[in-house]
Coordinates of C-alpha atoms in Angstrom, one line a residue:
M13 CA 34.5 16.1 52.5
G14 CA 36.8 13.6 54.2
W15 CA 38.0 13.2 57.8
G16 CA 41.0 15.5 57.4
P17 CA 43.7 16.7 57.4
D18 CA 41.8 20.0 57.5
P19 CA 40.6 20.4 61.1
Q20 CA 37.4 22.0 59.9
E21 CA 36.5 18.9 58.0
I22 CA 37.1 16.8 61.1
I23 CA 34.9 19.1 63.2
F24 CA 32.1 19.0 60.8
H25 CA 32.1 15.2 60.6
L26 CA 32.2 14.9 64.4
L27 CA 29.2 17.2 64.6
Q28 CA 27.3 15.3 62.0
H29 CA 27.8 12.1 63.9
G30 CA 26.9 13.6 67.2
V31 CA 30.2 12.8 68.9
E32 CA 31.2 14.5 72.1
F33 CA 34.4 16.5 71.7
R34 CA 36.0 19.9 72.3
V35 CA 37.5 22.6 70.2
C36 CA 40.0 24.4 72.5
I37 CA 42.4 27.2 72.4
R38 CA 45.9 26.9 73.8
D39 CA 47.1 29.7 76.1
R40 CA 49.0 30.4 79.3
L41 CA 48.0 28.3 82.4
G42 CA 46.1 31.0 84.4
A43 CA 43.8 30.4 87.3
E44 CA 41.1 27.7 87.3
P45 CA 38.0 29.3 85.9
Q46 CA 34.8 29.5 88.0
P47 CA 31.3 28.7 86.6
P48 CA 29.0 31.7 86.0
L49 CA 27.0 32.8 89.0
V50 CA 23.3 32.0 88.5
G51 CA 20.6 33.3 90.8
G52 CA 18.5 30.6 92.2
Y53 CA 17.2 27.6 90.2
G54 CA 17.7 27.6 86.5
G55 CA 15.8 25.4 84.0
L56 CA 12.2 26.5 83.3
G57 CA 11.4 27.5 86.9
Y58 CA 8.8 26.3 89.4
R59 CA 5.3 25.1 88.8
P60 CA 2.4 24.4 91.1
V61 CA 1.0 21.0 92.2
G62 CA -0.6 19.1 89.4
Y63 CA 1.0 21.1 86.6
K64 CA 0.5 19.5 83.2
P65 CA 2.0 21.4 80.3
A66 CA 0.3 21.9 76.9
L67 CA 1.8 22.6 73.5
P68 CA 2.2 26.3 74.1
D69 CA 4.3 25.5 77.2
F70 CA 6.6 23.4 75.0
E71 CA 6.8 26.1 72.4
A72 CA 7.7 28.7 75.1
Y73 CA 10.5 26.3 76.3
E74 CA 11.7 26.0 72.7
T75 CA 11.9 29.8 72.4
L76 CA 14.0 30.1 75.6
R77 CA 16.2 27.2 74.4
R78 CA 16.7 28.9 71.0
H79 CA 17.7 32.2 72.6
F80 CA 20.3 30.4 74.7
F81 CA 21.7 28.4 71.7
L82 CA 22.1 31.6 69.7
S83 CA 24.0 33.3 72.6
P84 CA 27.8 33.2 72.7
R85 CA 27.6 30.3 75.3
G86 CA 25.3 28.3 73.1
R87 CA 28.2 27.1 71.0
A88 CA 29.4 24.8 73.8
A89 CA 26.2 22.7 73.4
L90 CA 27.3 21.6 69.9
F91 CA 30.2 19.6 71.3
A92 CA 28.3 18.0 74.1
G93 CA 27.1 15.0 72.1
G94 CA 24.1 13.0 73.1
I95 CA 20.7 14.7 73.5
I96 CA 22.3 18.1 74.2
G97 CA 24.2 18.0 71.0
R98 CA 21.1 16.8 69.0
L99 CA 19.0 19.7 70.3
A100 CA 21.8 22.2 69.7
R101 CA 22.1 21.1 66.0
M102 CA 18.5 22.2 65.5
E103 CA 19.5 25.8 66.1
V104 CA 23.3 26.3 66.1
H105 CA 25.0 26.5 62.7
E106 CA 28.0 24.2 62.5
A107 CA 30.1 27.0 61.2
R108 CA 30.1 28.5 64.7
A109 CA 32.0 25.4 65.9
C110 CA 35.1 26.7 64.2
L111 CA 35.0 30.2 65.7
G112 CA 36.6 29.1 69.0
P113 CA 35.5 29.6 72.6
S114 CA 33.7 32.7 73.8
S115 CA 35.4 35.7 75.3
E116 CA 34.4 34.4 78.8
V117 CA 36.4 31.2 78.4
F118 CA 39.2 32.2 80.8
S119 CA 36.8 33.2 83.6
T120 CA 33.9 30.7 83.2
G121 CA 35.1 27.9 80.9
V122 CA 37.0 24.7 81.5
R123 CA 40.8 24.4 81.7
L124 CA 42.5 21.2 80.5
W125 CA 46.0 21.0 82.0
D126 CA 48.5 18.2 82.1
G127 CA 49.7 19.3 85.6
R128 CA 53.2 20.1 84.4
S129 CA 53.5 22.6 81.6
S130 CA 53.0 26.4 81.7
M131 CA 50.3 26.2 79.0
A132 CA 46.8 24.8 79.1
Y133 CA 43.8 24.2 76.8
W134 CA 40.6 26.2 77.3
D135 CA 37.1 25.7 76.2
D136 CA 33.6 26.8 77.1
A137 CA 31.6 24.5 79.4
L138 CA 27.8 24.4 80.1
T139 CA 26.6 25.0 83.7
D140 CA 24.1 22.7 85.4
E141 CA 21.5 25.5 85.1
E142 CA 22.1 25.8 81.3
I143 CA 21.8 22.0 80.9
D144 CA 18.5 22.2 82.8
L145 CA 17.3 24.9 80.4
I146 CA 18.3 22.9 77.3
C147 CA 16.6 19.7 78.5
G148 CA 13.5 21.6 79.6
V149 CA 13.6 20.9 83.3
Y150 CA 10.7 22.1 85.6
E151 CA 10.6 22.0 89.4
I152 CA 7.1 21.1 90.4
A153 CA 5.5 21.2 93.8
T154 CA 4.4 17.8 95.2
G155 CA 2.0 19.2 97.8
R156 CA 4.0 17.7 100.6
V157 CA 6.5 19.3 103.0
N158 CA 9.9 18.2 104.2
Y159 CA 9.7 18.2 108.0
Q160 CA 13.5 17.8 108.3
L161 CA 14.0 21.1 106.5
D162 CA 11.7 23.4 108.5
C163 CA 8.6 22.2 106.7
E164 CA 10.0 23.4 103.4
P165 CA 7.7 22.4 100.5
Q166 CA 8.8 19.4 98.5
T167 CA 9.4 19.6 94.8
T168 CA 10.3 17.1 92.1
R169 CA 12.1 17.7 88.8
V170 CA 10.7 16.6 85.5
S171 CA 11.7 17.4 82.0
W172 CA 10.9 17.3 78.3
W173 CA 14.2 15.5 77.5
P174 CA 16.6 13.4 79.6
K175 CA 19.5 15.1 81.1
P176 CA 23.0 14.0 80.0
H177 CA 23.6 11.5 82.8
A178 CA 20.4 9.6 82.1
F179 CA 21.1 9.5 78.4
G180 CA 24.8 8.8 78.9
T181 CA 24.2 5.7 81.0
S182 CA 21.5 4.3 78.7
G183 CA 21.9 1.8 75.9
L184 CA 21.2 4.5 73.4
N185 CA 24.5 6.1 74.1
T186 CA 27.1 4.3 71.9
G187 CA 29.4 7.3 71.5
W188 CA 27.6 8.8 68.5
W189 CA 24.1 9.8 67.4
S190 CA 23.0 6.5 65.8
P191 CA 19.9 5.8 63.8
N192 CA 18.3 4.3 66.9
C193 CA 18.9 7.6 68.7
E194 CA 17.3 9.6 66.0
H195 CA 14.3 7.2 65.8
W196 CA 13.8 7.6 69.5
F197 CA 14.2 11.4 69.3
Q198 CA 11.6 11.7 66.5
Q199 CA 9.1 9.5 68.3
R200 CA 9.5 11.6 71.5
L201 CA 9.2 14.9 69.6
T202 CA 6.1 13.7 67.7
A203 CA 4.5 12.6 71.0
I204 CA 5.2 16.1 72.5
Q205 CA 3.7 17.9 69.5
N206 CA 0.7 15.6 69.5
G207 CA 0.1 16.3 73.2
T208 CA 0.5 12.7 74.2
A209 CA 3.9 13.0 75.9
K210 CA 4.2 13.7 79.6
L211 CA 7.0 15.3 81.6
I212 CA 9.3 12.6 83.0
K213 CA 11.4 12.4 86.2
Q214 CA 15.1 11.7 85.8
A215 CA 14.9 8.3 87.6
E216 CA 12.1 7.4 85.1
W217 CA 14.2 8.5 82.2
K218 CA 16.9 6.0 83.2
H219 CA 14.3 3.2 83.1
I220 CA 12.7 4.3 79.8
L221 CA 16.1 4.6 78.1
K222 CA 17.5 1.4 79.5
Y223 CA 17.4 -0.5 76.2
M224 CA 20.0 -3.2 75.8
K225 CA 22.9 -3.2 78.3
K226 CA 25.1 -4.9 75.7
S227 CA 25.2 -1.8 73.5
R228 CA 26.6 0.3 76.3
E229 CA 29.3 -2.4 76.9
V230 CA 30.3 -2.3 73.3
A231 CA 30.5 1.6 73.4
E232 CA 32.8 1.4 76.5
A233 CA 35.0 -1.1 74.8
N234 CA 35.3 1.1 71.7
E235 CA 36.1 4.1 73.8
K236 CA 38.9 2.1 75.5
I237 CA 40.4 1.0 72.2
A238 CA 40.2 4.6 70.8
A239 CA 42.0 6.0 73.9
E240 CA 44.8 3.3 73.6
F241 CA 45.2 4.2 69.9
L242 CA 45.4 8.0 70.6
N243 CA 47.9 7.5 73.5
A244 CA 50.1 5.3 71.2
R245 CA 50.1 7.9 68.5
L246 CA 50.9 10.7 71.0
N247 CA 53.9 8.7 72.4
E248 CA 55.4 8.0 69.0

């Protein structure tokens, strides 16, 4: 298949290359949607001081993640690009990408509006809690208390995979899922399955994924050129 003109072909190619994009529906403007209400902390929940997961913990996380991906809202993860998109492609069939947003899009999705017309574009959007679940985030007690918050126990967040911000600001993120990304992903997955990987804090993820700063600069330059090209075509 080529890159068009069939929109389905374009969608499939973007998915195969791990590019972040959206497949929206066009409808009346409507009110700004609100994110779904989530009770308390999402992710994989709280763990006690000194918690060190084993392979069964990772497998339990994979099961929860799979259930989410196979839910109506799981489709949105396909279009996220980066690590979210890579994990989604393990479970979500690409044919679901062409089905359009879920029935909740007008109440919990994202509205893309130019600020002038009576119509807008709508698509599903992942919540922070859903992203925490996908990336396998735990909140672990540190054994210390925060004296500024009525001696509330302190916790730290660690995860199996980096969250989008940590991945997005790294040298691995060049706008698509490159062979370098896949090599890193397979190395990390193998280490987890072998029991040699540890849970990592988000600040540590940023250091681990630093790689070459130059690759990120190239990606930003490419994104700028692409935006200029699209704007020129739209204004023809």
